[in-house]
Structures are given as structure tokens and as C-alpha cells.
Coordinates of C-alpha atoms in Angstrom, one line a residue:
M1 CA 0.0 0.2 0.2
V2 CA 1.0 3.2 -0.9
S3 CA 1.1 6.2 1.9
S4 CA -0.7 9.4 1.0
L5 CA 2.5 11.2 1.4
G6 CA 4.4 8.8 -1.0
G7 CA 0.9 9.4 -3.3
Q8 CA 1.4 12.9 -3.8
F9 CA 4.9 12.3 -4.3
V10 CA 4.4 10.1 -7.2
C11 CA 1.7 12.1 -8.8
F12 CA 4.4 15.0 -8.0
V13 CA 7.1 13.1 -10.3
F14 CA 4.8 12.3 -12.8
L15 CA 3.3 16.2 -13.2
V16 CA 6.6 17.2 -13.5
V17 CA 7.9 14.3 -16.2
V18 CA 4.9 15.3 -18.3
S19 CA 5.5 19.2 -18.2
I20 CA 9.3 17.9 -19.5
A21 CA 7.6 15.7 -22.2
R22 CA 5.3 18.4 -23.4
V23 CA 7.9 21.3 -23.4
R24 CA 10.4 19.0 -25.6
A25 CA 7.8 18.0 -28.0
K26 CA 7.1 21.1 -28.6
Q27 CA 10.7 23.0 -28.7
T28 CA 13.9 22.3 -29.4
V29 CA 16.3 21.5 -25.7
F30 CA 20.0 22.9 -25.6
D31 CA 21.0 21.3 -22.7
V32 CA 24.1 22.8 -20.9
T33 CA 26.0 20.2 -21.1
K34 CA 25.9 20.0 -24.7
N35 CA 27.5 23.9 -24.7
G36 CA 30.6 22.9 -22.0
G37 CA 28.3 22.2 -18.5
V38 CA 29.6 20.4 -16.2
A39 CA 27.5 18.9 -13.1
D40 CA 30.1 18.3 -10.9
G41 CA 29.4 20.8 -8.5
K42 CA 32.4 23.4 -8.9
T43 CA 33.3 24.3 -12.9
D44 CA 31.2 27.4 -13.3
N45 CA 28.7 26.9 -16.2
S46 CA 27.8 30.2 -16.7
K47 CA 29.2 30.3 -19.8
A48 CA 27.3 27.1 -20.3
F49 CA 24.1 28.5 -19.3
T50 CA 24.4 31.9 -21.4
D51 CA 25.0 29.9 -24.4
A52 CA 22.1 27.9 -24.2
W53 CA 20.0 31.1 -23.5
T54 CA 21.5 32.5 -26.7
Q55 CA 21.0 29.6 -28.9
A56 CA 17.3 29.3 -27.8
C57 CA 15.8 32.7 -27.5
H58 CA 17.9 33.6 -31.0
K59 CA 15.7 30.3 -32.9
N60 CA 12.9 30.5 -35.0
G61 CA 10.1 29.3 -32.0
G62 CA 12.2 29.5 -29.1
G63 CA 13.7 27.0 -27.5
V64 CA 13.7 24.9 -23.8
I65 CA 17.4 25.2 -21.9
L66 CA 17.8 22.4 -20.3
F67 CA 19.6 21.8 -16.9
P68 CA 20.4 17.4 -15.8
T69 CA 20.4 15.9 -12.9
G70 CA 23.7 16.5 -11.1
K71 CA 25.0 19.7 -9.7
Y72 CA 25.6 23.1 -11.3
L73 CA 28.1 25.8 -9.9
V74 CA 26.7 28.8 -12.1
R75 CA 28.1 32.5 -11.4
P76 CA 25.7 35.6 -12.0
V77 CA 24.0 36.2 -15.1
I78 CA 21.8 38.4 -16.9
L79 CA 19.3 36.9 -19.2
K80 CA 17.8 39.4 -21.7
G81 CA 15.6 39.0 -24.6
E82 CA 13.6 39.6 -26.6
C83 CA 13.4 35.9 -28.2
K84 CA 11.9 34.7 -31.3
G85 CA 9.7 32.6 -29.7
P86 CA 8.3 31.4 -26.0
I87 CA 11.4 30.3 -23.7
G88 CA 11.7 27.3 -21.2
L89 CA 14.3 27.2 -18.8
Q90 CA 14.3 22.9 -17.4
I91 CA 15.8 22.1 -14.4
E92 CA 15.8 18.4 -13.1
G93 CA 19.1 19.3 -11.4
T94 CA 20.6 21.7 -8.4
L95 CA 22.3 25.1 -9.1
L96 CA 24.8 26.5 -6.7
A97 CA 24.8 30.1 -6.4
P98 CA 28.9 31.0 -5.8
Q99 CA 30.2 31.6 -2.3
G100 CA 33.0 33.9 -2.9
V101 CA 32.8 37.5 -1.8
Q102 CA 33.4 39.0 -5.5
S103 CA 30.4 37.5 -6.6
S104 CA 28.6 37.5 -3.9
V105 CA 28.7 41.0 -2.1
D106 CA 27.5 44.3 -3.7
M107 CA 25.3 42.7 -6.4
D108 CA 21.5 42.7 -6.5
H109 CA 21.1 39.1 -8.9
W110 CA 22.3 36.0 -9.0
I111 CA 19.9 34.6 -12.5
T112 CA 18.7 37.4 -13.6
F113 CA 16.3 37.6 -16.7
Q114 CA 15.2 41.0 -17.9
H115 CA 12.7 42.3 -21.0
V116 CA 11.4 38.6 -21.9
D117 CA 8.0 37.3 -22.9
N118 CA 6.6 33.8 -22.7
L119 CA 9.1 32.9 -20.2
D120 CA 8.7 29.4 -18.2
I121 CA 10.7 27.7 -15.2
N122 CA 10.5 24.4 -14.0
G123 CA 11.4 21.1 -13.3
G124 CA 11.5 19.7 -10.5
G125 CA 15.0 21.4 -9.0
L126 CA 16.7 23.2 -6.5
L127 CA 18.3 26.3 -6.8
D128 CA 21.0 26.8 -3.6
G129 CA 22.3 30.6 -3.2
Q130 CA 24.2 29.8 -0.3
G131 CA 23.7 32.4 1.8
P132 CA 25.1 31.2 4.8
S133 CA 28.1 32.5 3.3
A134 CA 27.0 36.3 3.1
W135 CA 24.5 36.9 5.8
H136 CA 27.2 37.9 7.6
H137 CA 27.2 40.5 5.4
N138 CA 23.4 42.1 5.9
N139 CA 24.6 45.0 8.6
C140 CA 21.9 47.6 7.1
L141 CA 20.7 48.0 10.6
K142 CA 24.1 49.3 11.8
D143 CA 24.9 51.0 8.3
P144 CA 22.5 52.6 6.1
K145 CA 25.1 52.3 2.9
C146 CA 25.6 48.3 3.8
K147 CA 26.2 47.4 0.5
R148 CA 23.5 44.9 -1.6
L149 CA 23.3 41.0 -1.9
P150 CA 22.0 39.1 -4.3
A151 CA 18.4 37.7 -5.1
N152 CA 18.2 33.4 -5.9
L153 CA 16.0 34.5 -8.6
R154 CA 15.4 37.8 -10.0
F155 CA 12.8 39.3 -13.0
D156 CA 12.5 43.0 -14.8
F157 CA 10.3 43.8 -17.2
V158 CA 9.2 40.1 -17.8
T159 CA 6.3 39.0 -18.5
N160 CA 4.0 35.5 -19.3
L161 CA 6.1 34.0 -16.4
N162 CA 5.2 30.8 -15.4
I163 CA 7.7 29.3 -12.2
D164 CA 6.8 25.5 -11.3
H165 CA 7.5 22.7 -9.3
I166 CA 11.0 24.6 -8.4
T167 CA 12.7 24.8 -4.8
S168 CA 14.9 28.3 -3.6
I169 CA 17.2 28.0 -0.7
N170 CA 18.9 29.7 1.4
S171 CA 19.2 32.3 -0.8
K172 CA 21.1 35.3 0.4
N173 CA 18.7 38.2 0.1
L174 CA 15.2 37.7 -1.7
H175 CA 14.2 34.6 -3.4
I176 CA 12.3 35.4 -6.1
N177 CA 12.0 39.2 -7.1
L178 CA 9.9 40.6 -9.4
F179 CA 9.9 44.1 -10.9
A180 CA 7.9 45.5 -13.2
C181 CA 6.4 42.0 -14.5
Q182 CA 3.1 41.6 -15.9
D183 CA 1.1 38.3 -15.9
V184 CA 2.8 36.1 -13.4
K185 CA 2.1 32.9 -12.1
V186 CA 3.8 30.9 -9.2
T187 CA 2.3 27.3 -8.4
N188 CA 3.4 24.6 -6.2
V189 CA 7.1 26.3 -5.5
N190 CA 9.1 25.3 -2.0
I191 CA 10.8 28.5 -0.5
S192 CA 13.2 27.8 2.8
A193 CA 15.7 29.9 4.7
P194 CA 16.4 29.8 8.6
A195 CA 14.2 31.8 10.4
E196 CA 17.4 34.2 11.8
S197 CA 18.5 34.7 7.8
P198 CA 18.2 38.0 7.5
N199 CA 15.9 39.7 4.3
T200 CA 15.4 36.4 2.7
D201 CA 11.9 37.0 1.5
G202 CA 9.9 34.8 0.1
I203 CA 9.0 35.9 -3.3
H204 CA 8.9 40.5 -3.2
I205 CA 7.0 42.8 -6.2
G206 CA 7.4 45.6 -6.8
S207 CA 5.8 47.9 -10.0
S208 CA 3.7 44.9 -10.9
S209 CA 0.6 43.7 -11.5
N210 CA -1.5 40.1 -12.4
I211 CA 0.2 38.1 -10.4
Q212 CA -0.9 34.8 -8.8
I213 CA 1.2 33.2 -6.3
L214 CA -1.0 29.7 -5.8
D215 CA -0.1 26.7 -3.7
S216 CA 3.6 26.7 -2.2
V217 CA 5.7 26.6 0.7
I218 CA 7.4 29.4 2.2
A219 CA 9.5 29.7 5.3
T220 CA 12.5 32.2 5.5
G221 CA 14.1 34.6 7.7
D222 CA 12.5 37.7 6.1
D223 CA 8.6 38.4 4.7
C224 CA 7.1 35.1 2.9
I225 CA 5.2 37.5 0.8
S226 CA 6.1 41.1 0.0
F227 CA 4.1 44.2 -1.5
S228 CA 6.2 46.8 -2.6
A229 CA 5.0 50.1 -4.2
G230 CA 3.0 49.4 -7.9
S231 CA 1.9 46.6 -6.2
S232 CA -1.9 45.5 -7.8
K233 CA -4.1 42.8 -9.2
I234 CA -2.5 40.3 -6.9
N235 CA -4.1 36.8 -6.1
V236 CA -2.2 34.6 -3.4
S237 CA -4.2 31.3 -2.3
G238 CA -2.9 28.0 -0.7
V239 CA 0.0 29.5 0.7
H240 CA 1.8 28.1 3.8
C241 CA 3.9 30.5 5.4
G242 CA 6.3 30.6 8.2
P243 CA 8.5 30.6 9.7
G244 CA 9.5 34.5 8.5
H245 CA 7.4 37.9 9.0
G246 CA 4.2 37.2 7.6
M247 CA 2.9 38.5 4.3
S248 CA 3.4 42.4 4.0
I249 CA 2.0 45.5 2.0
G250 CA 4.7 47.7 2.1
S251 CA 7.4 49.3 3.4
L252 CA 5.6 52.8 1.8
G253 CA 5.9 56.4 1.5
R254 CA 9.7 56.8 0.1
G255 CA 9.1 56.5 -3.4
N256 CA 7.5 58.1 -5.8
N257 CA 4.8 55.4 -6.8
N258 CA 3.2 54.7 -3.5
N259 CA 0.3 52.7 -5.0
V260 CA -0.9 49.1 -3.8
S261 CA -4.3 48.1 -4.6
F262 CA -6.3 45.1 -5.7
V263 CA -4.0 42.4 -3.5
D264 CA -6.8 39.3 -2.7
I265 CA -5.3 36.6 -0.5
R266 CA -7.3 33.7 -0.1
N267 CA -7.1 30.3 2.3
C268 CA -3.2 30.7 4.0
S269 CA -2.0 29.3 6.4
F270 CA 0.3 30.8 9.1
V271 CA 2.5 28.9 11.6
G272 CA 5.2 30.5 13.9
T273 CA 5.4 34.1 12.0
D274 CA 6.6 37.2 13.4
N275 CA 3.3 38.7 11.5
G276 CA 0.3 37.3 9.8
L277 CA -0.8 40.3 7.7
R278 CA 1.0 43.5 7.9
I279 CA 0.7 46.9 5.8
K280 CA 3.0 49.0 7.2
T281 CA 4.6 52.7 5.9
W282 CA 7.2 54.8 6.9
A283 CA 6.1 58.0 8.8
P284 CA 6.6 60.6 7.8
S285 CA 6.1 59.7 4.1
K286 CA 5.1 60.8 0.6
Q287 CA 2.0 60.1 -0.1
G288 CA -0.2 57.3 -1.8
T289 CA -2.8 54.5 -1.6
V290 CA -3.4 51.1 -0.4
S291 CA -6.9 50.3 -1.5
H292 CA -8.9 47.0 -2.3
V293 CA -7.0 44.5 0.1
Y294 CA -9.1 41.4 0.6
V295 CA -8.0 38.9 2.6
E296 CA -10.3 35.5 3.6
N297 CA -9.7 32.2 5.0
I298 CA -6.7 32.4 7.2
R299 CA -5.3 29.6 10.1
M300 CA -2.9 31.4 12.3
D301 CA -0.6 29.3 14.4
L302 CA 0.9 31.0 17.4
V303 CA 1.3 34.3 15.7
K304 CA 2.9 36.7 17.2
N305 CA 1.1 39.4 15.4
P306 CA -1.2 38.1 13.7
I307 CA -3.3 41.2 12.4
V308 CA -1.7 44.4 12.1
I309 CA -1.8 48.1 10.4
D310 CA 1.2 50.3 11.4
Q311 CA 1.6 53.0 9.9
N312 CA 4.5 54.7 11.9
Y313 CA 6.9 52.0 10.8
C314 CA 10.2 52.8 11.9
P315 CA 12.2 49.8 12.7
A316 CA 15.9 51.9 13.0
R317 CA 14.6 54.5 14.9
R318 CA 15.5 57.4 12.2
C319 CA 11.8 58.9 11.6
S320 CA 10.1 61.6 12.7
A321 CA 7.4 61.2 16.3
T322 CA 5.9 64.4 15.2
E323 CA 5.1 64.0 11.3
S324 CA 2.5 61.8 10.2
S325 CA 2.6 58.9 7.2
Q326 CA 0.6 60.3 4.0
I327 CA -0.8 57.4 2.9
Q328 CA -4.4 56.8 2.6
I329 CA -6.1 53.2 3.6
V330 CA -9.2 52.4 2.2
D331 CA -11.5 49.4 1.8
V332 CA -9.1 46.6 3.2
K333 CA -11.7 43.3 4.4
M334 CA -10.2 40.7 6.9
I335 CA -12.6 38.0 6.5
N336 CA -12.8 34.5 8.4
I337 CA -9.5 34.6 10.6
W338 CA -9.1 32.2 12.9
G339 CA -6.0 30.3 15.6
T340 CA -4.0 31.3 18.7
S341 CA -1.7 34.4 18.6
S342 CA 2.1 33.9 20.5
T343 CA 1.7 37.1 22.5
P344 CA -1.9 39.2 23.7
N345 CA -1.4 41.7 20.4
V346 CA -4.0 39.8 18.1
V347 CA -5.0 42.7 16.5
T348 CA -3.5 46.4 16.0
L349 CA -4.5 48.7 14.0
K350 CA -2.4 52.1 14.2
C351 CA -3.3 54.1 11.3
S352 CA -1.7 58.0 10.3
E353 CA -3.1 61.1 12.1
T354 CA -3.6 63.1 9.1
K355 CA -4.5 60.0 6.8
P356 CA -7.2 58.4 9.0
C357 CA -7.3 54.2 7.8
Q358 CA -11.2 54.2 6.0
R359 CA -13.3 51.6 5.7
I360 CA -11.4 48.0 8.1
Q361 CA -13.5 45.5 7.7
L362 CA -13.2 42.7 10.0
R363 CA -15.9 40.0 10.2
D364 CA -15.5 36.6 11.8
I365 CA -12.4 37.4 13.7
N366 CA -11.6 34.5 16.6
L367 CA -7.7 34.8 17.3
S368 CA -7.0 33.4 21.0
Y369 CA -4.3 33.8 23.4
K370 CA -3.1 32.2 26.1
G371 CA -0.2 33.2 28.5
P372 CA 1.2 34.9 31.4
D373 CA 0.1 39.1 29.4
G374 CA -3.1 37.9 28.8
P375 CA -5.9 38.4 27.7
A376 CA -5.9 38.8 24.3
V377 CA -5.7 42.8 22.7
S378 CA -7.7 44.5 19.6
A379 CA -6.2 47.7 19.7
C380 CA -6.7 50.4 17.4
S381 CA -6.1 53.9 16.8
K382 CA -7.3 56.4 14.2
V383 CA -9.3 54.5 11.8
H384 CA -12.8 53.4 10.8
V385 CA -13.4 50.3 11.5
I386 CA -16.8 48.1 10.3
T387 CA -17.5 44.7 12.4
D388 CA -19.7 42.3 11.4
G389 CA -19.8 38.1 12.8
K390 CA -17.9 37.1 15.6
Q391 CA -15.2 39.4 16.9
N392 CA -12.5 37.2 19.5
P393 CA -11.1 39.8 21.4
P394 CA -13.9 42.2 20.9
A395 CA -12.7 44.4 18.2
C396 CA -10.7 47.8 18.9
T397 CA -11.2 47.6 22.8
K398 CA -7.7 49.2 23.7
P399 CA -5.6 52.4 22.0
V400 CA -2.2 51.5 20.4
I401 CA -0.1 52.4 23.2
Q402 CA 3.1 50.7 20.4
V403 CA 3.3 48.2 17.4
P404 CA 6.2 45.6 17.9
H405 CA 8.9 46.3 15.0
N406 CA 10.6 43.7 12.9
F407 CA 14.3 44.5 11.5
D408 CA 13.5 44.0 7.6
V409 CA 14.7 48.0 6.8
L410 CA 15.6 47.1 3.3
N411 CA 11.7 46.1 2.3

């Protein structure tokens, strides 16, 4: 008899194989090992990678770049379009990022795609950022001029992107960074880094729209998913988050485009995270709007701060205590959120003095806390709250004194 887990694994492998077969049946495959690639975990395969990419990109009808099983060291690469057809990246083996300082510090990427349309990344393989070799260089809490560290996967101006059945571990910084991307679907990804790893956000979204993130597991040292300025029309469903800082809109207020809208988060779970669902804006800030945020069917398991709006976000303590955020937060719905908190701070809505939050709906909230600092608290400040259904604890029974901060200062 096959166990349920075993059956799921067999099903997973079958789907990956079918996916590979379909892609190969339609497009020419460019195997990196046929371009000088060596799967020994030591040889630099960046030229083999870029050569295979150039061949596939320049071929009429596109092609598929294949990393067969094995370990491939790849130094930082930038893969550019525009291509003459759809492009596939089939990772069956393990890609290893370099550990040396020259390839890791003061660099914002490991594998970057720019100006590509119709890109599929899948294959069931692994990207290992080898983050422990660089995390000690992240001193941004002490040094505002700290040097950059690379993301595992970076996408700039990419459209019609599909990422499916890929694992990303131990990125030196962000795992997946989407900037100015359109029509993106991320499914069945597994993202992992230790809880203490700095700024290892799972998926970071900026200036992008029409994004779907589905049926994935994200466990990192920072936000599982972060939605930054210019994000809109985003659907998140079936994501397990933890450890990490939860899912965050923001921080907002320091750039020129501070708008986030139409974010839909459903059927997700948070386990042992520092926050659950959070909106954070700087004070003072430039003007902007967060609107049409819909959150439904969320399970919390020992989350420190399950629901947070913080419009005085200032983890580095370099902000003004007298000036307010100019970000308007409006039309936010939190529906059917249940489970447990590891602190009494179950709901904290701390909004702007000059731009109070408008139409914040809490419906069927059932979050409990059992500990020495009880009872559970729902605290509100400068917010128009609409309540409906069950409210445990009762909504907005206390004023906000202070919102606990997490040290994710780069976002």
C-alpha cells in the first residue's frame, strides 16, 4: 500500500515528467552539458548557461534550456530578451550560487531575466543560494550604506512568466524578486531559509500586476510575500507561511509611487511567524494609497501579531515622532481569520493621524491567546472599523500604544 505522502510524491514526479515531455515535444532542447556544462558542483557553468540561452532565444519558435540531474555551479548571469519565441528553463538538477565575495557582495542578482516574454521555469529542481557564506555581510541595521546581496531569481520587465515545481533555498537576499512584471503565475514552489537569515523574503513584488501565487510553501527569515510600491491585481491562495515575518504590504512612503491595490489573499496558513497580515508605511512619508485588500479564510498558529496596520513603521528608529504618514489606507477586508497568537497583540490597527484608515472591515475574527500577558487585545487608533460576525477578542477595545517592529529594514 502507498502512503498518502508517497502517493503525492509519485503524483508530483509524474506531473513534472509530463510537463518536461510536453515542452520537449514542442520545442528544441538546448542541454547545458552539450554547451560545455559540467555537473560536478565545482566547474563554473555560467558560460554554458548563457550560450544555451542565446541559442534558444535566437531560434525561431524559441527553445528550452535544460539542466539535467547533477550539481551545477553558476556564477551571476543576466539573461536578456527579446527572444524569437517562448523560452523554457527546465531545471532537473541543482544550481549552486558561488560563495566568494566578488560574486556575492554589492550585487543585486544571481540569476536575472530581463525583457523576456513567455518564459516557463520548472522541472522539479533546486536553486541553492548558499546564503550562509554572505549573511554576515548584511549589516544594514547599523550601516544605511550597506552593500547589496544577490537575489536567487530576479525578473525585470518580464511578461507571461510561469514558475512551477521549483525549490529555492538559502538565498543570500530575496529568493524571487519581481520588478515591472506582468502576467505572472507562481505555483507549487518551495522556498526555504532559516528564521534568523536576514532579508530572505520569499517573493518580493514591485511595480508589477496580474500576479498569481498558488499552492506553495514559504519558510524564510523575512516576509513570505511582500507587496511593495506599484503592486496591483495580485492573487495569493493556498500558501503556507512560516517561519518568517508573514505577508506584508509595504513598507510604503519613501518612493514616488506608493500605491498598492487589489490584493486578494485567501486560504493560507501562518505558523510561528512574527506577523500574519501586515500593512506598513513610514512616517513621515510621501503620498500614496493602499486600497481594495481582501483577506479571507486564514489560519494562524502561534503568530506573534496576526493582524497589523502600522503607519508609524520605523524599525531603524530614524523617523519623526511628530510627522504622520501620508499613505491613505482604504477598503481593507479581513474575513474568517482564526487560530492562536503567541502574544496578546491579536489585532493592532495604528493608522495615520492625518490620513486615518477608512472602511476597514473585520468579520468573523476568532484569535485566541493563552499566556502570562493576557488577555488578547484588539487595539485601534485613527481608524474607521466596520465589524460583523464573531469578534474574539472584541474589536478595538483598547488604544494602540506601540506596534512591535521586525528588523526588515530593506523592504
